[in-house]
Coordinates of C-alpha atoms in Angstrom, one line a residue:
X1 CA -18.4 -0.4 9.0
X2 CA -18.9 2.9 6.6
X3 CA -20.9 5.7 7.0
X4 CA -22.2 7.2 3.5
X5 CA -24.1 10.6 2.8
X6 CA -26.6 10.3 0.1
X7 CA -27.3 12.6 -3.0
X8 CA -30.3 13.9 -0.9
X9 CA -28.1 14.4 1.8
X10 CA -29.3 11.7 4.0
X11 CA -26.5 9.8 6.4
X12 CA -26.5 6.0 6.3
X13 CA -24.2 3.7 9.1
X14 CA -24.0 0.2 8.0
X15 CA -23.5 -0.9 11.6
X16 CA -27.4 0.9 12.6
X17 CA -29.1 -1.0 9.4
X18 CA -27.8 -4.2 10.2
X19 CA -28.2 -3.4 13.8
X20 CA -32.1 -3.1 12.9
X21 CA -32.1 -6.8 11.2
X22 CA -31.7 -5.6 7.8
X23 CA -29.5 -7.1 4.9
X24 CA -28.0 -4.5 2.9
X25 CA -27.3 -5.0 -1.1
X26 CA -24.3 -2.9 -1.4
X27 CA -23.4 -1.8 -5.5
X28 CA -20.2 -0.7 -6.1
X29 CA -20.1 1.3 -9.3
X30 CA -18.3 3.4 -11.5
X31 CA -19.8 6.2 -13.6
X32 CA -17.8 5.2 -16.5
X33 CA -18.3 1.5 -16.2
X34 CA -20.5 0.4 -19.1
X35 CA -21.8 -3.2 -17.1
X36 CA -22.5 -0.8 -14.1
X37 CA -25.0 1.4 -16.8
X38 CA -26.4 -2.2 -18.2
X39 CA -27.2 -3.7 -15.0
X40 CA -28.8 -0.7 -13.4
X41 CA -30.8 -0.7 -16.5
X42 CA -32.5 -4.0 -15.6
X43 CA -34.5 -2.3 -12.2
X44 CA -33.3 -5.3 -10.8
X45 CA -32.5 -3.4 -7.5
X46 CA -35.2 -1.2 -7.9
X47 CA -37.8 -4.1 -7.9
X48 CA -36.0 -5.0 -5.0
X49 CA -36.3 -1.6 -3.3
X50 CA -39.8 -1.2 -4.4
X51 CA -40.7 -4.8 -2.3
X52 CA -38.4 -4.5 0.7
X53 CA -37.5 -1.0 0.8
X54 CA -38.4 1.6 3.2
X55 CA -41.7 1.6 0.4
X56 CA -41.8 -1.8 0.9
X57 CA -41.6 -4.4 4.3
X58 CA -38.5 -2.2 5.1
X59 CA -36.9 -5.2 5.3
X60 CA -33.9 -4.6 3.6
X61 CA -31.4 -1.7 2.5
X62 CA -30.2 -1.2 -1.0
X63 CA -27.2 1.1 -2.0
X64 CA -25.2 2.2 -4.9
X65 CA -22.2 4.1 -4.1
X66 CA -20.4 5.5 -6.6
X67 CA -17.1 4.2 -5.4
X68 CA -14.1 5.5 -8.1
X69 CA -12.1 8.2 -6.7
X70 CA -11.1 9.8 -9.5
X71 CA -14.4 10.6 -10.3
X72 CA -16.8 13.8 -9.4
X73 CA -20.0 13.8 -8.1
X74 CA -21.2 16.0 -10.6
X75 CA -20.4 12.7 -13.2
X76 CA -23.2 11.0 -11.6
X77 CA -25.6 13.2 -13.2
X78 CA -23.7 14.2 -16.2
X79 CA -21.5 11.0 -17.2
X80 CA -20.4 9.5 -21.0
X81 CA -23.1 7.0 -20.3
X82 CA -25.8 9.4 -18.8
X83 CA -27.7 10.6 -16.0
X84 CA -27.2 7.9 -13.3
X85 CA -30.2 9.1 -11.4
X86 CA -32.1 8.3 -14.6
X87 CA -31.4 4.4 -13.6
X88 CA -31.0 4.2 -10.3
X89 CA -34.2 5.2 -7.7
X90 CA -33.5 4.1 -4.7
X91 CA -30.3 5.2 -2.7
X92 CA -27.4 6.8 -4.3
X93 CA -24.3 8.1 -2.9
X94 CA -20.8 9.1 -3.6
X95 CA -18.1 7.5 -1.9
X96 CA -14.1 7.9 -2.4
X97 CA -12.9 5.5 0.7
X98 CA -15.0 2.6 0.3
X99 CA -12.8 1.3 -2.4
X100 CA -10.1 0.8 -0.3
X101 CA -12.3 0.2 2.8
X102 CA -13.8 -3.7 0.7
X103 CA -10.6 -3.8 -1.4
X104 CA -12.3 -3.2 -5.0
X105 CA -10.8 -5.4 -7.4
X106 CA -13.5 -4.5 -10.6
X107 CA -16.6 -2.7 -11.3
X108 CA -19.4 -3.7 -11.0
X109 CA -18.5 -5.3 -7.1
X110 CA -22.3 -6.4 -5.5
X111 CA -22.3 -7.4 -1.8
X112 CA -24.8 -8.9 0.4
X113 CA -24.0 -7.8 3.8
X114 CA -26.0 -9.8 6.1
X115 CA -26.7 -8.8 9.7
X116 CA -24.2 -10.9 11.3
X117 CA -21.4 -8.2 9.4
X118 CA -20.9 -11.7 7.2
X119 CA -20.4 -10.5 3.4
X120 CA -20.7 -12.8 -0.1
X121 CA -19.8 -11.3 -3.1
X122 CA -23.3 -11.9 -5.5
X123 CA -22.5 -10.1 -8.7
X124 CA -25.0 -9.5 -11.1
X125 CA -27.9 -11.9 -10.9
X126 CA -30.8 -11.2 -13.3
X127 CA -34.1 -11.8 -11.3
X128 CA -35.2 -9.9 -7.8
X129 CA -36.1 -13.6 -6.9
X130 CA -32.9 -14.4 -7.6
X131 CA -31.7 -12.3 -5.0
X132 CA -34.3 -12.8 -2.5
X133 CA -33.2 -16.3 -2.5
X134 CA -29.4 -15.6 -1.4
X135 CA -31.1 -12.9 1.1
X136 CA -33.0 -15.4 2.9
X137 CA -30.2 -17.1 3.5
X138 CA -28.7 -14.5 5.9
X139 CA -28.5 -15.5 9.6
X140 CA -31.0 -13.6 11.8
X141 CA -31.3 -13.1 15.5
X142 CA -33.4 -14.9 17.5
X143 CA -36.2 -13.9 20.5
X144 CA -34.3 -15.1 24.0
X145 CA -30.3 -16.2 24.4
X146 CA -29.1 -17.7 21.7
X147 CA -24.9 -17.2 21.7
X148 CA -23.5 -17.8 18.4
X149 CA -19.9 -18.7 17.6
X150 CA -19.5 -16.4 14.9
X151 CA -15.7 -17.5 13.0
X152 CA -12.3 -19.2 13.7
X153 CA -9.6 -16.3 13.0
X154 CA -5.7 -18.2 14.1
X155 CA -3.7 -19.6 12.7
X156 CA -4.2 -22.8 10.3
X157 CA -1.3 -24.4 9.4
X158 CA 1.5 -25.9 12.1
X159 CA 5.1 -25.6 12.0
X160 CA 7.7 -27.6 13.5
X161 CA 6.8 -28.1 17.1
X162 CA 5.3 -25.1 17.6
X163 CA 1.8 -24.9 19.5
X164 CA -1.6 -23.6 17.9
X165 CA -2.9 -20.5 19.4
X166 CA -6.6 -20.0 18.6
X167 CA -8.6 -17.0 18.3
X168 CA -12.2 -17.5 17.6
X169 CA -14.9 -14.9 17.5
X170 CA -18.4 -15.1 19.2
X171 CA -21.5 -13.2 18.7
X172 CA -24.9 -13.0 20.1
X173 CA -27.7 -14.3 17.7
X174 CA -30.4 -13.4 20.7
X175 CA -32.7 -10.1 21.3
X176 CA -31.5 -10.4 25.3
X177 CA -28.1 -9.4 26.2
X178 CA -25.1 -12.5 26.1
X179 CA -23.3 -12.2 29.7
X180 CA -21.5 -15.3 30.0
X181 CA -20.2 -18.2 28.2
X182 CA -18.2 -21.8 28.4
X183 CA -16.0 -21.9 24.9
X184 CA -14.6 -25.5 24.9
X185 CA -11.9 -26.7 22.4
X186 CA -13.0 -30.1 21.2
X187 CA -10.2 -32.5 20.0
X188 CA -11.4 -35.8 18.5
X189 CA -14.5 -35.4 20.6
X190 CA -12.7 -35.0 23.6
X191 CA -13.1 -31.3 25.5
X192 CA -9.6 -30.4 25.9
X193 CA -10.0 -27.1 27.4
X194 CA -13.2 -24.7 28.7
X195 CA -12.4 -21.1 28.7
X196 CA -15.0 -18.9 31.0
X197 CA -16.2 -15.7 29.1
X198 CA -18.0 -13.3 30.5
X199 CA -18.9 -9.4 29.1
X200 CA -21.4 -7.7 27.7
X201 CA -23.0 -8.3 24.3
X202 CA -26.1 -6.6 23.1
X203 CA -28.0 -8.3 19.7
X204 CA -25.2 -9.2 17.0
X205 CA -22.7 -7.8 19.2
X206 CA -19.0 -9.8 18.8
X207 CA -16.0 -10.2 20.5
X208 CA -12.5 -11.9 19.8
X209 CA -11.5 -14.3 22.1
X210 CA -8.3 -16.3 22.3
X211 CA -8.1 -19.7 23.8
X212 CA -5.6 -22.0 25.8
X213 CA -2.8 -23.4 23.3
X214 CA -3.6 -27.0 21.4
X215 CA -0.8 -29.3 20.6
X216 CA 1.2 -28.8 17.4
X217 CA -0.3 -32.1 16.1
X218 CA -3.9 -31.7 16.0
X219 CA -5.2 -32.2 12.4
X220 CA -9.1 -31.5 13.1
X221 CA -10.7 -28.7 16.1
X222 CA -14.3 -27.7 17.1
X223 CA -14.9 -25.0 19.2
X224 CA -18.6 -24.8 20.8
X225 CA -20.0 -22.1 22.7
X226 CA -22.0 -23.4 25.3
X227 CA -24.7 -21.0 27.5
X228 CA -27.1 -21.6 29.9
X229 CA -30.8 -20.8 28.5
X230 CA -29.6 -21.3 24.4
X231 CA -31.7 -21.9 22.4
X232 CA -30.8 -22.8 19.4
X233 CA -27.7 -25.2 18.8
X234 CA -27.5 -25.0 15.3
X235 CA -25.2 -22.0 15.3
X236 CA -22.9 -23.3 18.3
X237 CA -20.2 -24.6 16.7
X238 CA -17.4 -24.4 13.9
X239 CA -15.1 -27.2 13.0
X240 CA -11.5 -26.1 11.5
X241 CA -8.4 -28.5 9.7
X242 CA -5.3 -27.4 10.8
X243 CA -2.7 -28.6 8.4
X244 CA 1.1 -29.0 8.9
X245 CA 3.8 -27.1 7.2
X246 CA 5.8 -29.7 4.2
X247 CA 9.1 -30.5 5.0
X248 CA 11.7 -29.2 2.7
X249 CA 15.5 -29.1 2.0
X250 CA 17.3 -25.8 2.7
X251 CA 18.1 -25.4 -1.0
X252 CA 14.8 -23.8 -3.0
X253 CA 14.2 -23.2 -6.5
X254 CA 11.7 -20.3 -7.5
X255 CA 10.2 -20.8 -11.4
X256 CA 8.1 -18.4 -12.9
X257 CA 6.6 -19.3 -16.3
X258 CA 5.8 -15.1 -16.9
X259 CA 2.6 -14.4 -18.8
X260 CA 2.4 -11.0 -20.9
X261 CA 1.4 -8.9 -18.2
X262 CA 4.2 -10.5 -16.1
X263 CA 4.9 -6.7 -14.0
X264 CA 1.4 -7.2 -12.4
X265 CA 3.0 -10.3 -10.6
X266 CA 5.7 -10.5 -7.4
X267 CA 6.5 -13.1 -4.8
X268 CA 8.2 -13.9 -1.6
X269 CA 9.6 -16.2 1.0
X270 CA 8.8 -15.3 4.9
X271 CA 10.6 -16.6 7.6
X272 CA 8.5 -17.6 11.0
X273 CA 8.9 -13.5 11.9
X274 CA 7.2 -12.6 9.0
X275 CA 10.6 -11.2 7.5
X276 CA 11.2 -11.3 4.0
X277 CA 14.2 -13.9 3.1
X278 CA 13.5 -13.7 -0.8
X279 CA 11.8 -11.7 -3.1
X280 CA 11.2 -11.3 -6.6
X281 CA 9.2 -8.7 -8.9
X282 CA 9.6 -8.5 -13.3
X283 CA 9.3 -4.8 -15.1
X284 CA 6.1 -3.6 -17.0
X285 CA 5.8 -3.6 -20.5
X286 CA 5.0 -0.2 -22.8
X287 CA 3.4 -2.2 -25.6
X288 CA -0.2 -1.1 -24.3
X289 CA -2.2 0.8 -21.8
X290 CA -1.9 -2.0 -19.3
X291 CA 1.7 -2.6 -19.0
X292 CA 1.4 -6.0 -21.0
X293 CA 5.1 -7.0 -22.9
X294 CA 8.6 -5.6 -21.9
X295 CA 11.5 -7.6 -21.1
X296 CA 10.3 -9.8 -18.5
X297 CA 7.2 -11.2 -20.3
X298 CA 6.6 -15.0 -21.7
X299 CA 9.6 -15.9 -20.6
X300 CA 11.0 -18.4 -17.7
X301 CA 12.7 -16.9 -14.8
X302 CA 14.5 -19.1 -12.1
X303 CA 15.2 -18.1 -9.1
X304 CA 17.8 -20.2 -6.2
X305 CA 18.3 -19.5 -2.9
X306 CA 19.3 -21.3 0.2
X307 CA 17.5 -20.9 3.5
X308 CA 18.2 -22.2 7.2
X309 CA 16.3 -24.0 9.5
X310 CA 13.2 -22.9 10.1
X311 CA 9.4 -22.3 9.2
X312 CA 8.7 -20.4 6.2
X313 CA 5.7 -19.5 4.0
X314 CA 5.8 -18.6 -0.1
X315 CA 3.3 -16.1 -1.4
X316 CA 2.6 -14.9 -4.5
X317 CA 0.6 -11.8 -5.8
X318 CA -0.8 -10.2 -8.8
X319 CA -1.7 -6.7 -8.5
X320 CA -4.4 -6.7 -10.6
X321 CA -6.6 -9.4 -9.7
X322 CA -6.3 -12.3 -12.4
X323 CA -3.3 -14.4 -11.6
X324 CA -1.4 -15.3 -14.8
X325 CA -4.4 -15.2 -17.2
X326 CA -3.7 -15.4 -20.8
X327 CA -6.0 -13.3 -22.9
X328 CA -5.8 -14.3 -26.4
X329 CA -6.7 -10.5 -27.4
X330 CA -3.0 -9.7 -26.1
X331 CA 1.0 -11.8 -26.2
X332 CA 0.6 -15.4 -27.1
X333 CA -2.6 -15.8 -24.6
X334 CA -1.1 -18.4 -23.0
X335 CA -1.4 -19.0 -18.9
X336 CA 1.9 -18.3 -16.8
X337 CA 2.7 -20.5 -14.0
X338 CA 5.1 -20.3 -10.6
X339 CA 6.7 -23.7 -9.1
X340 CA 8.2 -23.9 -5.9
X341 CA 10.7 -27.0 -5.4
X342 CA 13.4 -28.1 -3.3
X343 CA 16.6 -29.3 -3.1
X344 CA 15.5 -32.8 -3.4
X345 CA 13.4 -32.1 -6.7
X346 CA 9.9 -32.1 -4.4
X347 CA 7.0 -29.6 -5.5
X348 CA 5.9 -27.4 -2.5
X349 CA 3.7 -25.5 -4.5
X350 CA 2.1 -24.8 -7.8
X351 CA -0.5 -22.1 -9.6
X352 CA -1.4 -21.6 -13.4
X353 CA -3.7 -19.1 -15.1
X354 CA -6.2 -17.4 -12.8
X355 CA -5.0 -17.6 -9.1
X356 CA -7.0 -14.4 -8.2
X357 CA -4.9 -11.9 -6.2
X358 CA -2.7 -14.1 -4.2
X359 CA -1.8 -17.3 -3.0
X360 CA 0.4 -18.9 -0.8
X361 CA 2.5 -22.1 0.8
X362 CA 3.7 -23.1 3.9
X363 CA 6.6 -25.4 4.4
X364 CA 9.3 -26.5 6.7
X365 CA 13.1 -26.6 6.1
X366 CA 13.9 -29.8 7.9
X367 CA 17.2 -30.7 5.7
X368 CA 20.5 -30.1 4.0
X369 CA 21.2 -27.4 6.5
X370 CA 24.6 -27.2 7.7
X371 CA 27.9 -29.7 7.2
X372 CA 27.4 -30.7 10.9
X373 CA 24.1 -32.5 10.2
X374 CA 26.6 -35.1 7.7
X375 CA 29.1 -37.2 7.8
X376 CA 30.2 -37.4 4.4
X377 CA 30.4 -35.3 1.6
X378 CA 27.0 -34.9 -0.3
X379 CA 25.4 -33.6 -3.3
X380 CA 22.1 -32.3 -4.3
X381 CA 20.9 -31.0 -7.9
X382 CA 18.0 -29.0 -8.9
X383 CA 15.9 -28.1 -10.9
X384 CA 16.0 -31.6 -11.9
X385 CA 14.6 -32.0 -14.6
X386 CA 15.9 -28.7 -16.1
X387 CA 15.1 -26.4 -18.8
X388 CA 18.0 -24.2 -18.8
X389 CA 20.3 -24.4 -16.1
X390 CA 21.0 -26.8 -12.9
X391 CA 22.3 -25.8 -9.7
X392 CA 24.8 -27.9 -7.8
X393 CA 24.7 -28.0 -3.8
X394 CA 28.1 -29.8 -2.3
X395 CA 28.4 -30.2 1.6
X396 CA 31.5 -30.4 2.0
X397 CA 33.4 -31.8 5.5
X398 CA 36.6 -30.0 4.3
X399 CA 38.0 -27.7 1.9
X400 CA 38.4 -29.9 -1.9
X401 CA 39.1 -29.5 -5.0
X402 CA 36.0 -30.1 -7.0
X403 CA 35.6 -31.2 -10.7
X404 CA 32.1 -31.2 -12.5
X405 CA 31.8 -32.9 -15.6
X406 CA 28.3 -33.4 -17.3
X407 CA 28.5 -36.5 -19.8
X408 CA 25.9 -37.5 -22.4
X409 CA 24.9 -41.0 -22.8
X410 CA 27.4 -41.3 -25.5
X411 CA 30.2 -41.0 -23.3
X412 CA 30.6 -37.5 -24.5
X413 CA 32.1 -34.9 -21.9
X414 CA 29.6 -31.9 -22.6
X415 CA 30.8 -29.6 -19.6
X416 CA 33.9 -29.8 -17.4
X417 CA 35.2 -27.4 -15.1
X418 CA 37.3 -27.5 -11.8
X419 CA 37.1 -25.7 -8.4
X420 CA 38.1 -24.8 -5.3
X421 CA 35.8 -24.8 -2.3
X422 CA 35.9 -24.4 1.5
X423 CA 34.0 -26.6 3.8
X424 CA 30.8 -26.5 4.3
X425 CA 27.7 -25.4 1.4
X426 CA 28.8 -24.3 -1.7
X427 CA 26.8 -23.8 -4.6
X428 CA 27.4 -23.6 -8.6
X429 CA 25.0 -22.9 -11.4
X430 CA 25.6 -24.9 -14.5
X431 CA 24.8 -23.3 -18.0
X432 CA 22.7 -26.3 -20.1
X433 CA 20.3 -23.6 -22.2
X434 CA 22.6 -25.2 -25.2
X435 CA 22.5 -28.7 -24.7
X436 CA 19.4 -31.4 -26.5
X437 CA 16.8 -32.9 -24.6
X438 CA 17.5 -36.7 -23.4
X439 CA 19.6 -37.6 -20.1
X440 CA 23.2 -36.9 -18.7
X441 CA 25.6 -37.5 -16.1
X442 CA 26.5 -35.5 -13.5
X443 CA 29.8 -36.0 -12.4
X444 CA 31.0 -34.4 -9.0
X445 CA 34.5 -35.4 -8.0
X446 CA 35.8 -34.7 -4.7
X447 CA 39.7 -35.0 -4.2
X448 CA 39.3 -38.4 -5.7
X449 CA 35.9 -39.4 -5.0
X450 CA 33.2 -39.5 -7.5
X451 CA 29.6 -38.8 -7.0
X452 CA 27.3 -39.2 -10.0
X453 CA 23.6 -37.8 -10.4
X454 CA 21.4 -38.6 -13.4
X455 CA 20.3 -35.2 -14.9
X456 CA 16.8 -34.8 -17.2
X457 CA 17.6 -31.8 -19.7
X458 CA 13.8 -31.1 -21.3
X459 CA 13.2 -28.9 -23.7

């Protein structure tokens, strides 16, 4: 919800329009923003106004807010590009919280707000009828009960054996007040559980309700609202997939392929608290305005870590909106990339080029936790196959001395070096930045047994 004062010094609450049935078109401009001037150039919006308006059917509500914060209102009247007030007649205000309030990514940002409080980005469509077409699409109230179930807000992915608890949100698509309520969980077409409700809620009024527990195994859910007197079904019920974390071993290899605005991007592991395990961030360049180049950029960066037990999730972010976008105008223009593997060389996840803001992958350590879960000495490499460097995971039942040879398929000894190691993991990083493309062979000895891994060196 927002409340905005206009240029004529009128006070606008979003909640009271939509309250009233009315969509609201929502512009999000900048003064300075040249494809803000353009498209308010059109009259697209002021067609608009003039059907539907308060001149109009008074049907709808349309709204520019001036939304930059670094801006003065006296640039709405007096900017580079012009008078605003010149392009824009119907309502106009200055706002410096709304920004933050829809999470602004660019200018121009166009909403349709319908009165349900759903929201759809539109953009910049050319035609009123255009518009009027995504407009009619809004949900509307009803005369009589109708009880709508409005969104499915838990969680979505399982983790071990750890139960579901859902949260779903109703609302009342009816003109008379919504009292009480059955909300039944629906697994495989089978009711599994009906929760009573009972409140309160006047027209497009909500609340958040959160259910019984479901079982840790359940792949698809409906919930249905169900109310005496309803009467319309069509809005009853939502169906979710709830997915289950991938199992993983403990050992995790972080690749970022860094495009030329590489400070923009960051990432992270969470355990099952929501704790940060592992993190990574790369420095801004000074070779423009943007932060593009610097040391970091169009490069590969690997990053190993071992984890325990446990249920963990991998998120990435990009400050400014556009993933790892190359822009030929800039660097090399090439896309950057992040992998996520394991221990046993399995992808948990993968992005390239424009992943928007953020992203992220759940996944389970199952594996290759611990020397108690072995009985014999073991091995794992990765990243294999291998750009640069390898690392080497021994599980060791007791403390050994180790030797690591890497051999080419000549025969040739390319790396050798010997160690000393306790029981339990231990972990070594082996250099092979130097070394051709083509296969070699990983020899780990172990007082005086030999384990050998095939390793892929690309290039």
């Amino acid at each position: 919800d927002f409340t905005i004062t206009d240029l004529d010094g009128n006070t606008h609450n979003l909640y009271n329009i939509l309250d009233e049935g009315k969509p609201v078109l929502l512009d999000l401009f900048a003064t300075w923003c040249g494809p803000c001037w353009s498209f308010a150039e059109t009259g697209v919006f002021d067609e608009l106004d003039e059907a539907y308006g308060v001149n109009g059917d008074n049907s709808l509500f349309t709204v520019a807010v001036e939304a930059d914060p670094s801006t003065s209102v006296a640039e709405i009247t007096n900017s580079d590009l012009g008078d605003w007030t010149d392009v824009i007649h119907y309502t106009l205000a200055n706002d410096d919280e709304i920004a933050d309030l829809y999470e602004l990514a660019y200018y121009p940002t166009i909403y349709l707000i319908c009165p349900d409080r759903s929201v759809t980005e539109v953009g910049q469509l050319s035609t009123a009828a255009a518009y009027s077409s995504q407009i009619s699409a809004c949900p509307v109230a009803i005369e009589g009960l109708n009880a709508g179930m409005r969104s499915y807000d838990g969680e979505l992915v399982t983790c071990g054996d750890g139960k579901i608890e859902p949260i779903v949100t109703i609302m009342n698509m009816g003109s008379e007040d919504m009292t009480t309520c059955l909300i039944q969980t629906i697994v495989d077409g089978d009711v599994i559980n009906s929760y009573n409700w009972t409140g309160s809620l006047s027209t497009y009024g909500t609340d958040q309700v959160t259910l019984p527990e479901i079982p840790s195994n359940t792949s698809n859910v409906s919930f249905s609202v169900v109310m005496d007197g309803d009467i319309q079904a069509s809005d009853d019920s939502i169906d979710i997939e709830i997915e289950s974390a991938t199992e993983s071993h403990a050992y995790i290899h972080v690749e970022v392929d860094a495009d030329y605005y590489v400070g923009e991007t960051s990432w992270n592991i969470t355990d099952a608290y929501g704790d940060i395990v592992f993190e990574g961030s790369y420095e801004f360049g000074t070779e423009d305005d943007f932060g593009g180049g610097g040391p970091d950029a169009n490069m590969i960066h690997d990053h190993f870590t071992e984890l325990s037990e446990g249920c963990y999730t991998f998120n990435v972010f990009d400050s400014y909106g556009d993933g790892q976008l190359g822009y030929s105008s800039s660097g090399p223009g090439t896309d950057g990339s992040i992998t996520l593997t394991d221990g046993d060389g399995n992808e948990l996840f993968f992005v390239s080029g424009n992943w928007e803001s953020e992203a992220s992958a759940y996944f389970e350590v199952t594996n290759g936790v611990g020397i108690e879960e072995v009985l014999e000495n073991s091995i794992s490499v990765f990243p294999n196959p291998t750009y640069n460097k390898t690392s080497v995971s021994l599980n060791l039942i007791k403390s050994s001395n180790i030797t690591i040879e890497l051999v080419n398929t000549l025969g040739q000894k390319v790396f050798v070096q010997e160690y000393s190691m306790i029981a339990g993991r231990n972990t070594v990083d082996v250099s092979v930045e130097n070394l051709n493309a083509g296969i070699y062979y990983l020899n780990v000895t172990v007082d005086t047994e030999t384990i050998t891994e095939k390793l892929n060196i690309l290039k």
